[in-house]
Coordinates of C-alpha atoms and ligand atoms in Angstrom, one line a residue:
X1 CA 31.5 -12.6 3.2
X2 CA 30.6 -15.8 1.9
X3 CA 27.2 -16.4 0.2
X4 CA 25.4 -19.8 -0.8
X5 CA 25.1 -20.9 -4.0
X6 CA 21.3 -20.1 -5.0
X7 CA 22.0 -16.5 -5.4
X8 CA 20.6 -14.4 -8.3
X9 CA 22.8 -13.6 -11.5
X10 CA 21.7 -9.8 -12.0
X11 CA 20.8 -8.0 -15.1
X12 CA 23.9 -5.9 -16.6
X13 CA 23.4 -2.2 -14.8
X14 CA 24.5 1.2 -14.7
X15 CA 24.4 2.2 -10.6
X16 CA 24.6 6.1 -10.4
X17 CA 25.1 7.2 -6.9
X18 CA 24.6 10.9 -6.0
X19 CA 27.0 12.1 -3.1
X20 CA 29.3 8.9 -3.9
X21 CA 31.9 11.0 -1.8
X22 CA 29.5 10.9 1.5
X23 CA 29.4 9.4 4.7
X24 CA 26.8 6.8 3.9
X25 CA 28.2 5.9 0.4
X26 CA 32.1 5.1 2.0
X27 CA 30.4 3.4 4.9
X28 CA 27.9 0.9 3.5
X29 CA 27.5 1.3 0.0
X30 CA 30.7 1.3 -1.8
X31 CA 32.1 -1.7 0.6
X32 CA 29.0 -3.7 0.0
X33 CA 29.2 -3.5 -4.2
X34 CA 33.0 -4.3 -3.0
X35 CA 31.7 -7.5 -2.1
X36 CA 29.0 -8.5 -4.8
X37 CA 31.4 -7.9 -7.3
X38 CA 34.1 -10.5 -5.0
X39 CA 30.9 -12.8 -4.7
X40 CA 30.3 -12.3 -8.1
X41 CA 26.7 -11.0 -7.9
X42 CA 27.0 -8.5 -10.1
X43 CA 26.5 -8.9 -14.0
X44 CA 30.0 -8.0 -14.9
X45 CA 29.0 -5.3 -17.0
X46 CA 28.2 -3.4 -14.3
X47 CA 29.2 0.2 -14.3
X48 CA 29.0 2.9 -11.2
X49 CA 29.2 6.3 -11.4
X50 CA 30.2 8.6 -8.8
X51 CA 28.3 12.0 -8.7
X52 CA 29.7 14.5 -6.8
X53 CA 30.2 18.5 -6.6
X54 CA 33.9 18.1 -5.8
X55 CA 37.2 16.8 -7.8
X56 CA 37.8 13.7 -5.8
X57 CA 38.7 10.9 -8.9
X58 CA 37.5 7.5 -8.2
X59 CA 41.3 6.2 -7.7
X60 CA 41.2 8.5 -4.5
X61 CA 37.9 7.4 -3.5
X62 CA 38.3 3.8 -3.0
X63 CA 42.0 3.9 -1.9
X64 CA 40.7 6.4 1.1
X65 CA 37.5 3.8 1.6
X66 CA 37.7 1.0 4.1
X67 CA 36.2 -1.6 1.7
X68 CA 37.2 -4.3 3.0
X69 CA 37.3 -4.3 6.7
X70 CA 34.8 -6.7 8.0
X71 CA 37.1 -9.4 5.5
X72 CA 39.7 -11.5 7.4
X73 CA 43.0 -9.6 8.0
X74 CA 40.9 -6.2 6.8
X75 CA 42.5 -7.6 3.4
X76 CA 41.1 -6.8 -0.3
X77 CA 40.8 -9.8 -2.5
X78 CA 43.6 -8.0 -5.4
X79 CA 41.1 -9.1 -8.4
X80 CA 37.9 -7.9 -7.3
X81 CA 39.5 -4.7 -6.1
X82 CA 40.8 -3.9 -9.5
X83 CA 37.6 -4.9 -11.2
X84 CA 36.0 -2.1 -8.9
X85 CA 38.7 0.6 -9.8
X86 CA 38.1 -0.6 -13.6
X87 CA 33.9 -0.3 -13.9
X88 CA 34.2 2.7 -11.1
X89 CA 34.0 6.4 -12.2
X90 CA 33.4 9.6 -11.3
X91 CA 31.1 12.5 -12.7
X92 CA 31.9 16.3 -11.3
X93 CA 28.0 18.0 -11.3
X94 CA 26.3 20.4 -9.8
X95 CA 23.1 18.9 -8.5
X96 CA 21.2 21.8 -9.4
X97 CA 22.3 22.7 -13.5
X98 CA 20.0 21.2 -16.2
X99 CA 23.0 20.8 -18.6
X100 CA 24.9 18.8 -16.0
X101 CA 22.6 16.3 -16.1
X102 CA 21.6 16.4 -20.0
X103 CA 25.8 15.5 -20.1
X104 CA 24.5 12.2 -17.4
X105 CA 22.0 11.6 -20.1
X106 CA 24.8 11.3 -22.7
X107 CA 27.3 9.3 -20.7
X108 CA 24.6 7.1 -20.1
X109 CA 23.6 6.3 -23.4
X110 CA 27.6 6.2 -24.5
X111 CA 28.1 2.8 -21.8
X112 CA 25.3 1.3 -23.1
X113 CA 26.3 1.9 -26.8
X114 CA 30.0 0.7 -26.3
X115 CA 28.6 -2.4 -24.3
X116 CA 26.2 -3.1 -27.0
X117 CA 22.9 -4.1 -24.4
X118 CA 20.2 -1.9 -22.3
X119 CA 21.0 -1.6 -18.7
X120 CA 19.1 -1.0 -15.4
X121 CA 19.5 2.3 -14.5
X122 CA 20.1 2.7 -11.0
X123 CA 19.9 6.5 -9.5
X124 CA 20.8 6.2 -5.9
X125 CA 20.4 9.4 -3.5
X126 CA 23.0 9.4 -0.9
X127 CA 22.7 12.5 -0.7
X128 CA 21.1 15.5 1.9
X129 CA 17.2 14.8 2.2
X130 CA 16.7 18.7 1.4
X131 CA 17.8 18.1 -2.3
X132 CA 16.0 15.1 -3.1
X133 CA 13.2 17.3 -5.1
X134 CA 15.0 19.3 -6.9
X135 CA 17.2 16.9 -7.9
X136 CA 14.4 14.3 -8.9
X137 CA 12.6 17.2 -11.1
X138 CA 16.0 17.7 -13.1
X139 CA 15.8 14.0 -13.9
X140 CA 12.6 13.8 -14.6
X141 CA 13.9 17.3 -16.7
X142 CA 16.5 16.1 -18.7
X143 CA 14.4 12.4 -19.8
X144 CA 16.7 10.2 -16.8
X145 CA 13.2 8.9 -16.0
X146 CA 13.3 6.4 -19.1
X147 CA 16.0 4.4 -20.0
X148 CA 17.0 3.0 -23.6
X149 CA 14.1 1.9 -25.7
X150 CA 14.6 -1.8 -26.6
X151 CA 14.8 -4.6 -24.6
X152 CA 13.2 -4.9 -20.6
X153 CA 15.9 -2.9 -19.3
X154 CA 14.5 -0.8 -16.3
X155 CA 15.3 2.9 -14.8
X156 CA 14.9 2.8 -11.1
X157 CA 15.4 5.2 -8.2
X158 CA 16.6 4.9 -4.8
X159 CA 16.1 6.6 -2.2
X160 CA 17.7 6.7 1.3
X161 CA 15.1 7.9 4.3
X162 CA 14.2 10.0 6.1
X163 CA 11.4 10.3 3.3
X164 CA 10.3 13.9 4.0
X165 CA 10.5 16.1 7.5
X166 CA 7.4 15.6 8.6
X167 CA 3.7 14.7 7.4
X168 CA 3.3 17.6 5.5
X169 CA 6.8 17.1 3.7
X170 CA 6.6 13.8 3.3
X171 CA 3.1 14.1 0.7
X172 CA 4.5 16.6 -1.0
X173 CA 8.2 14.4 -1.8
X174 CA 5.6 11.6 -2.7
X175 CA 3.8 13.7 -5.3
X176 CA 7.1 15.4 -6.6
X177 CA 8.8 12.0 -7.1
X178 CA 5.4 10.3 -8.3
X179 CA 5.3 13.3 -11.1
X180 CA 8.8 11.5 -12.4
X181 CA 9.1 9.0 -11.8
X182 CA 6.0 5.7 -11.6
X183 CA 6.0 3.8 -8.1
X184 CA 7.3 0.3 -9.8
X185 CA 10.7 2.6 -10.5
X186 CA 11.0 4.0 -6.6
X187 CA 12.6 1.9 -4.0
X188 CA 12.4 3.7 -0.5
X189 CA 15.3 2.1 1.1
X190 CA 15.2 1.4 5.1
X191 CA 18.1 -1.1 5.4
X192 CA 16.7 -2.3 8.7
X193 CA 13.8 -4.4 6.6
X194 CA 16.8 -5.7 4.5
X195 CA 18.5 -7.3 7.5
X196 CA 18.5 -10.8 7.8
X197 CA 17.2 -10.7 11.5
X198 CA 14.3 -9.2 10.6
X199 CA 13.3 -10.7 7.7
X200 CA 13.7 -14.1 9.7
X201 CA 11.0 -12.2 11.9
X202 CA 8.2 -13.2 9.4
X203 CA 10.0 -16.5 8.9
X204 CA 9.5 -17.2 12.8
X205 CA 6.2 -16.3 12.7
X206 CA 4.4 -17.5 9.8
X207 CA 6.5 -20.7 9.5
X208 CA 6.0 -21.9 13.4
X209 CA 2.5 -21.9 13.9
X210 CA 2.8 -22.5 17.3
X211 CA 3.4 -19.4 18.0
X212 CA 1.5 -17.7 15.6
X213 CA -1.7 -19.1 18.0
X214 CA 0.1 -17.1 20.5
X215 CA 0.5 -14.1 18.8
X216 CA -2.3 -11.7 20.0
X217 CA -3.5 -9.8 23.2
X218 CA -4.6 -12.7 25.3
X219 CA -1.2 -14.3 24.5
X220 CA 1.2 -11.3 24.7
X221 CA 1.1 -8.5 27.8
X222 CA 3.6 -6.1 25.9
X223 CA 6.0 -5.8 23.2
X224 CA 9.4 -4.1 23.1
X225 CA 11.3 -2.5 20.0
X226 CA 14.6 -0.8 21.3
X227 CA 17.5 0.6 19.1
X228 CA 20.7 1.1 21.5
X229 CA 23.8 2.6 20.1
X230 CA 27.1 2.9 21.4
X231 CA 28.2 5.3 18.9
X232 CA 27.1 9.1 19.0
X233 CA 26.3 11.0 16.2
X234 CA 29.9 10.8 14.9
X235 CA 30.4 14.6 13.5
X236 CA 27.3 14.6 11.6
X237 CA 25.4 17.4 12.7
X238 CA 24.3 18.4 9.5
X239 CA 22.4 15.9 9.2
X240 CA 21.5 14.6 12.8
X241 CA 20.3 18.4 14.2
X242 CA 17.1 18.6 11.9
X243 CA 16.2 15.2 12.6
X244 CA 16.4 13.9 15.9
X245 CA 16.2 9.9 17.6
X246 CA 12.2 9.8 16.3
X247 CA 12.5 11.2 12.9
X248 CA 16.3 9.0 12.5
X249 CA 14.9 5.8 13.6
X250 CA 11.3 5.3 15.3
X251 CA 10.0 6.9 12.3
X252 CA 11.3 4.7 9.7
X253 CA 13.4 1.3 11.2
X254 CA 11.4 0.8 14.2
X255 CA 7.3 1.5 13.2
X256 CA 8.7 -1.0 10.2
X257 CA 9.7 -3.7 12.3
X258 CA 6.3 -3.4 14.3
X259 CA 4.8 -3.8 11.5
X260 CA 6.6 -6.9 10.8
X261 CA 6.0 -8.2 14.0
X262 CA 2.5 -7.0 14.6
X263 CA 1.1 -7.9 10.8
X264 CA -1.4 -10.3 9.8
X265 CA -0.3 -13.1 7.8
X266 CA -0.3 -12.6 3.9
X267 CA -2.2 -14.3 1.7
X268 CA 1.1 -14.9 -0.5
X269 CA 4.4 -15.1 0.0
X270 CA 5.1 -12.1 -2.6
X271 CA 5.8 -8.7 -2.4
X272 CA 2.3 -7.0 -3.1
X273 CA 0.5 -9.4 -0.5
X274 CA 3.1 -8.5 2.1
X275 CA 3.0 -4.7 1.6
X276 CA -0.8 -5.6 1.7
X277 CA -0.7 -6.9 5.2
X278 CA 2.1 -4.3 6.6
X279 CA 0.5 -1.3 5.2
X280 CA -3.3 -2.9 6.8
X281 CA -1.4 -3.0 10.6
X282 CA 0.6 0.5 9.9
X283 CA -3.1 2.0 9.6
X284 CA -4.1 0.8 12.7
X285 CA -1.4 2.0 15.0
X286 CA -2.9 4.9 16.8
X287 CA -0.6 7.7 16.6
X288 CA 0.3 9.0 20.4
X289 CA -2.7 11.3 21.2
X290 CA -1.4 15.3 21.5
X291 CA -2.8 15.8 25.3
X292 CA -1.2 12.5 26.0
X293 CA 3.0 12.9 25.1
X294 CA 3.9 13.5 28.6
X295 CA 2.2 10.4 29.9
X296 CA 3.5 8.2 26.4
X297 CA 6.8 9.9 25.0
X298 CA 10.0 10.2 26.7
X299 CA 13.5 12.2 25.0
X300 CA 16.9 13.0 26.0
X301 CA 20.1 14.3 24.7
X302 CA 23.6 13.4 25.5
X303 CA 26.3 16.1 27.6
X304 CA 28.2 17.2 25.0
X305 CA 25.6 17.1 22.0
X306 CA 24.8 20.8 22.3
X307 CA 29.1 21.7 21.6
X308 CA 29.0 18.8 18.9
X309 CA 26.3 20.7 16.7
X310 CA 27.3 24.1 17.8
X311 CA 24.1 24.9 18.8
X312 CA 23.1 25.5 22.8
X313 CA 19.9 25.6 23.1
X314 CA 19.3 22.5 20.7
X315 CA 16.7 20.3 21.7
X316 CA 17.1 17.4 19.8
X317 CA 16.9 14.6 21.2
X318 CA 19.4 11.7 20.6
X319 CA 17.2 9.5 23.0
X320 CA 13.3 8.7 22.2
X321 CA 10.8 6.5 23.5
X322 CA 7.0 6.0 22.3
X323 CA 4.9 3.7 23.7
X324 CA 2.1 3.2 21.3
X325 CA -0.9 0.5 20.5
X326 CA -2.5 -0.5 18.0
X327 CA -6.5 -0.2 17.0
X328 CA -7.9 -4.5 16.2
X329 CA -8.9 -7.2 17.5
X330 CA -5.8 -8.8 17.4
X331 CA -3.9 -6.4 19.5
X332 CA -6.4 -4.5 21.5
X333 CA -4.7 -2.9 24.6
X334 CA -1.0 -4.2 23.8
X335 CA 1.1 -1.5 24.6
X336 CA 4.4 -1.9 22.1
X337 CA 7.2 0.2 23.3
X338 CA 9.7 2.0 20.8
X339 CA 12.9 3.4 22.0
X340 CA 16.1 4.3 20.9
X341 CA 19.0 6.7 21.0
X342 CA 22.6 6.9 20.4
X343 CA 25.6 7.2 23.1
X344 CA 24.8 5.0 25.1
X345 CA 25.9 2.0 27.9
X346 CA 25.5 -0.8 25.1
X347 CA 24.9 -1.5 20.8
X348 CA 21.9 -3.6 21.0
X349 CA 18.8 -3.6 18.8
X350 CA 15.8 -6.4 19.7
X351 CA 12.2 -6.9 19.9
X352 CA 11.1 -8.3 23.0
X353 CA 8.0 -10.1 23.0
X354 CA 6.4 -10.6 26.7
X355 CA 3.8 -13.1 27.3
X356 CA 1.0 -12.9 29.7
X357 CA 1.5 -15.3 32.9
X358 CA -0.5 -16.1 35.9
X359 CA -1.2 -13.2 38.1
X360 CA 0.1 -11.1 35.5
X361 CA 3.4 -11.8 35.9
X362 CA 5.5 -13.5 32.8
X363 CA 8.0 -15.8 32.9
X364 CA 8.3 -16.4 29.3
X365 CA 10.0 -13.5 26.6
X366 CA 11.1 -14.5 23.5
X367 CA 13.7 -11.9 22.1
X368 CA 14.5 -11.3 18.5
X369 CA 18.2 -10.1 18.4
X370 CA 18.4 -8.5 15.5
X371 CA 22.0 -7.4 16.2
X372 CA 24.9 -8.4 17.6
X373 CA 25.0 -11.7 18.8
X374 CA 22.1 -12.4 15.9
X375 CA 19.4 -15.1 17.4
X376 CA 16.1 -16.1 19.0
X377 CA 15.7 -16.5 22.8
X378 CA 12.6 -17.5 24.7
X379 CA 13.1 -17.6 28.8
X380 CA 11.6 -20.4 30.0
X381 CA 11.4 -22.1 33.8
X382 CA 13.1 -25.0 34.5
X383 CA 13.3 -27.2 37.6
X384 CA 17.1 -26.8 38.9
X385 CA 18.4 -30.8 39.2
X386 CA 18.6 -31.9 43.0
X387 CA 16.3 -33.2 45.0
X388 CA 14.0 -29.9 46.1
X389 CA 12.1 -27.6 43.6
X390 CA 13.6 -24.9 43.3
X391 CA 13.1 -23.4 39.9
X392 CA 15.7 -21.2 37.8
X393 CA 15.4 -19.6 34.4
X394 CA 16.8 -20.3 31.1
X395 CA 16.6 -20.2 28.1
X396 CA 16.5 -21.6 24.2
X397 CA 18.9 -19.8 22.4
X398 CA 19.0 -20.1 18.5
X399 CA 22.0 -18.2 17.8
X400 CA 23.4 -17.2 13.6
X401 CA 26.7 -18.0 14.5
X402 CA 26.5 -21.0 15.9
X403 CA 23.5 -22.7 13.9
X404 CA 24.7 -21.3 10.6
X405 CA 28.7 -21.3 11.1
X406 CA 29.7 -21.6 7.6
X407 CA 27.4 -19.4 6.1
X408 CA 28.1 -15.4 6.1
X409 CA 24.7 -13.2 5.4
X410 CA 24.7 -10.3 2.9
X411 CA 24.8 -7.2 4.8
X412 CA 21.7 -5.2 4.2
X413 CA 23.6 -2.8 2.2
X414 CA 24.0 -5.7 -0.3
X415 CA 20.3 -6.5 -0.4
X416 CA 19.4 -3.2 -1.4
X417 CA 21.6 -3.3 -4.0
X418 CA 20.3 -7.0 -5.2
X419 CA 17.1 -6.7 -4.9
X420 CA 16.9 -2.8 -6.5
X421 CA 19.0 -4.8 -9.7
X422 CA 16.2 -7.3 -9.6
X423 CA 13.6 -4.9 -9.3
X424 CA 12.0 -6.8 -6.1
X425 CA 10.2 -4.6 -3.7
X426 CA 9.1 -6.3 -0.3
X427 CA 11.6 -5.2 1.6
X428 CA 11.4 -1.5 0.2
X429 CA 9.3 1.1 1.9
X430 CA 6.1 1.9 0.2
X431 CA 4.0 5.6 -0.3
X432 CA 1.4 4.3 2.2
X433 CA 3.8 3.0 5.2
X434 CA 6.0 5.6 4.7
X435 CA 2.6 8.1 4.9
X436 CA 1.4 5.8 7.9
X437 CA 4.2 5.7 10.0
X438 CA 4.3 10.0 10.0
X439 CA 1.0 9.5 11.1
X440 CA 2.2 7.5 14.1
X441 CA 4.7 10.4 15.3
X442 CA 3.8 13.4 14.0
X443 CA 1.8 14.9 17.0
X444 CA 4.9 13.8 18.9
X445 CA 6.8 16.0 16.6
X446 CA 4.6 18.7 17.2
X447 CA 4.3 18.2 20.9
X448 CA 8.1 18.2 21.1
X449 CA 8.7 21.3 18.7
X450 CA 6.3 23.3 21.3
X451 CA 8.7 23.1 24.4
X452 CA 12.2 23.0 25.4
X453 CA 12.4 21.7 29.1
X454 CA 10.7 17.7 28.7
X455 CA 14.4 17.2 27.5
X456 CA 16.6 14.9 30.2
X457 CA 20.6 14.6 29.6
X458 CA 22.3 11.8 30.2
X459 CA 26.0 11.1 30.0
X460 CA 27.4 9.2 27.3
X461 CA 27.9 5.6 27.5
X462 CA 25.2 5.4 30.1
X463 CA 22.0 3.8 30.5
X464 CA 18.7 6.0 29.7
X465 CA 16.3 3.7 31.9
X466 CA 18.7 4.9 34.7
X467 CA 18.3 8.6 33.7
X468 CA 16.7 10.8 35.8
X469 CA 18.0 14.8 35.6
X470 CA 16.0 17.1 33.5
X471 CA 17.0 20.2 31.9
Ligands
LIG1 C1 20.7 4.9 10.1 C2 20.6 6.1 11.0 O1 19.5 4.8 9.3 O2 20.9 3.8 10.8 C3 21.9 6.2 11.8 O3 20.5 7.3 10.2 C4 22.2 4.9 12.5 O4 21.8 7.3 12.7 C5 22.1 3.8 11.6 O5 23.5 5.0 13.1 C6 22.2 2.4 12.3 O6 22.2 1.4 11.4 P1 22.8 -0.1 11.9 O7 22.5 -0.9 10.8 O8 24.2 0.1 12.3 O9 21.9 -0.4 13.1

């Protein structure tokens, strides 16, 4: 991936990552600090240690990771491969003993002896939501919370969602984490507001005023967020069978992009103002009244789920759907549809923005792809050429590929990574959004957790607007 040429030189760190050996870790992490180190992002004193239960050495790791596949060929560049077997190793733990992690402490303090400067500590959890509080107390425990005493070097903590189960969850992982560690230190990561197509969201908005005039409910009849995924939950039903299509995704990715694309403008460019704005909006979605969930919320489950997770009478769904609205002036009666699940006809995540037209019917969308085929769309009408009036649609297409050919993107992955280095925090979750949007769902979740037959099934690879059969 190539990167222009105004990018940040990072602050020498030490990046521990807890369940290095994981799904998550060999799919997004380890490749993407493959390719800061290749793009030379990362200070090269960089060290990262591997935490994990099990023997695997750190040799094993990254010759059974695909690091480099979405490079040309699927080949490694030799040099930056070897730097990340040199400044990679592994520490064999058990995420629950106090002396484990006093011998962390240690091995900690022994890099930044022999490399004579204070680093950022970076504690990432990649690890199963269920352990993120005991394993924060035993930081906390054994001093992790702090890092060496001269110099502006920084401790920081990140953590992957879902932030908590539910509401009630969620407050008390807040308080836990906020006894340890102080909210400048936590970076809530939802690597959907580190993707380039949504940040560009804000971009569009506040940097094109003509739309921004646009942009409330006399303008815009309804707004669309969906999530489609081709895949299916891929053998993880560990972790997909407690959570579900709302908790996985509407909970976290999507209620963050409305809030992107529903926000007022900030008053500055900068973190704090933008959390400002987001967290403002996020308060004023009105959460999916309890009598109302048949009328508002829709779920399904793929065939085949049920064998997957072992379980038959699961009823998690791997489809969701929320239509919701949202409490000002701005947006007053705007219904915004969520939606997502997994196995389905197509991969395609967008936010579809429909504006009012005469007699209430709309010729003109504009579409956000956030992925693939990356871009802007707005359908327009057009006279056909010839010499009666017919009309046809089309549309203006800005599209990544073409309009920015020679310039690759840093995944989202890499972002994190960056911008947790740099200690930059707008396009981390904060206490109040992630409070806000449990808000939003949680008498959904509750609704849902009361019954077993709302469920429909759909087969896999098909489309869930076309699905009709209930249980
Ligand atoms: C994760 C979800 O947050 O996002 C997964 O837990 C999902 O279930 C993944 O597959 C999708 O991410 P992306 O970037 O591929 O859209």
């Amino acid at each position: 991936m190539q990167h222009n040429s105004q990018e940040p030189e990072l602050a020498p760190a030490i990046i521990v990552i807890f369940g290095i050996t994981g799904d998550l870790s060999r799919r997004y992490l380890l490749p993407s600090l493959y390719h800061l180190i290749k793009d030379g992002l990362l200070h090269e004193k960089t060290e990262i240690i591997g935490v994990t239960r099990g023997a695997t050495t750190a040799e094993e790791l990254l010759r059974t990771t695909k690091l480099c596949d979405q490079d040309s060929y699927n080949v490694c560049d030799p040099a930056a491969l070897k730097k990340m077997h040199t400044h990679t190793r592994m520490v064999q733990m058990s995420l629950t003993g106090s002396a484990d992690y006093a011998q962390l402490h240690q091995l900690l303090d022994d890099i930044e002896e022999k490399q004579g400067v204070c680093m950022n500590r970076l504690y990432y959890l990649s690890i199963p939501p269920q352990v993120y509080s005991p394993v924060i107390r035993l930081l906390g425990e054994q001093a992790l919370n702090t890092s060496c005493q001269h110099g502006r070097a920084m401790t920081r903590l990140l953590v992957e969602k879902p932030f908590g189960f539910n509401l009630e969850s969620a407050k008390e992982l807040i308080k836990t984490t906020a006894e340890v560690f102080g909210e400048e230190q936590i970076f809530r990561i939802d690597h959907y507001l580190a993707k380039e197509t949504v940040q560009n969201i804000l971009t569009f908005r506040f940097q094109n005023p003509i739309f921004e005039t646009l942009w409330d409910h006399r303008h815009i009849a309804d707004i669309s967020i969906s999530a489609y995924e081709k895949i299916d939950i891929e053998g993880r039903a560990t972790f997909y069978e407690p959570l579900g299509a709302l908790r996985d995704f509407i909970q976290s990715h999507l209620i963050q992009v409305l809030a992107i694309v529903t926000m007022d403008q900030p008053k500055q460019f900068d973190s704090e103002y933008i959390h400002v704005a987001k967290q403002q909006v996020m308060q004023e979605i009105v959460p999916v009244p309890a009598d109302q969930v048949d009328k508002w919320t829709r779920r399904g489950q793929y065939n085949g789920y049920r064998e997957e997770v072992n379980n038959p009478n699961s009823t998690t769904e791997t489809y969701a759907e929320i239509t919701t609205f949202i409490n000002s002036d701005r947006w007053q009666g705007v219904p915004i549809h969520l939606s997502t699940g997994k196995a389905l006809h197509e991969r395609k995540t967008e936010v579809r923005v429909g504006f009012r037209g005469a007699q209430g019917n709309s010729n003109n969308h504009l579409r956000f792809r956030i992925q693939p085929n990356e871009g802007i769309e707005l359908d327009l009408v057009t006279k056909r050429p010839g010499f009666s009036n017919e009309i046809d649609k089309t549309a203006m297409d800005f599209s990544y590929a073409h309009d920015f050919e020679s310039h690759g993107h840093p995944d989202a992955y890499e972002r994190v990574l960056v911008d947790a280095v740099r200690g930059d925090h707008t396009l981390f979750a904060t206490s109040e959004e992630v409070l806000a949007s449990w808000r939003v769902v949680q008498p959904v979740l509750s609704e849902w957790a009361k019954r077993t037959n709302d469920l429909f099934f759909y087969p896999p690879g098909s489309n869930p607007l076309e699905a009709t059969s209930q249980s």
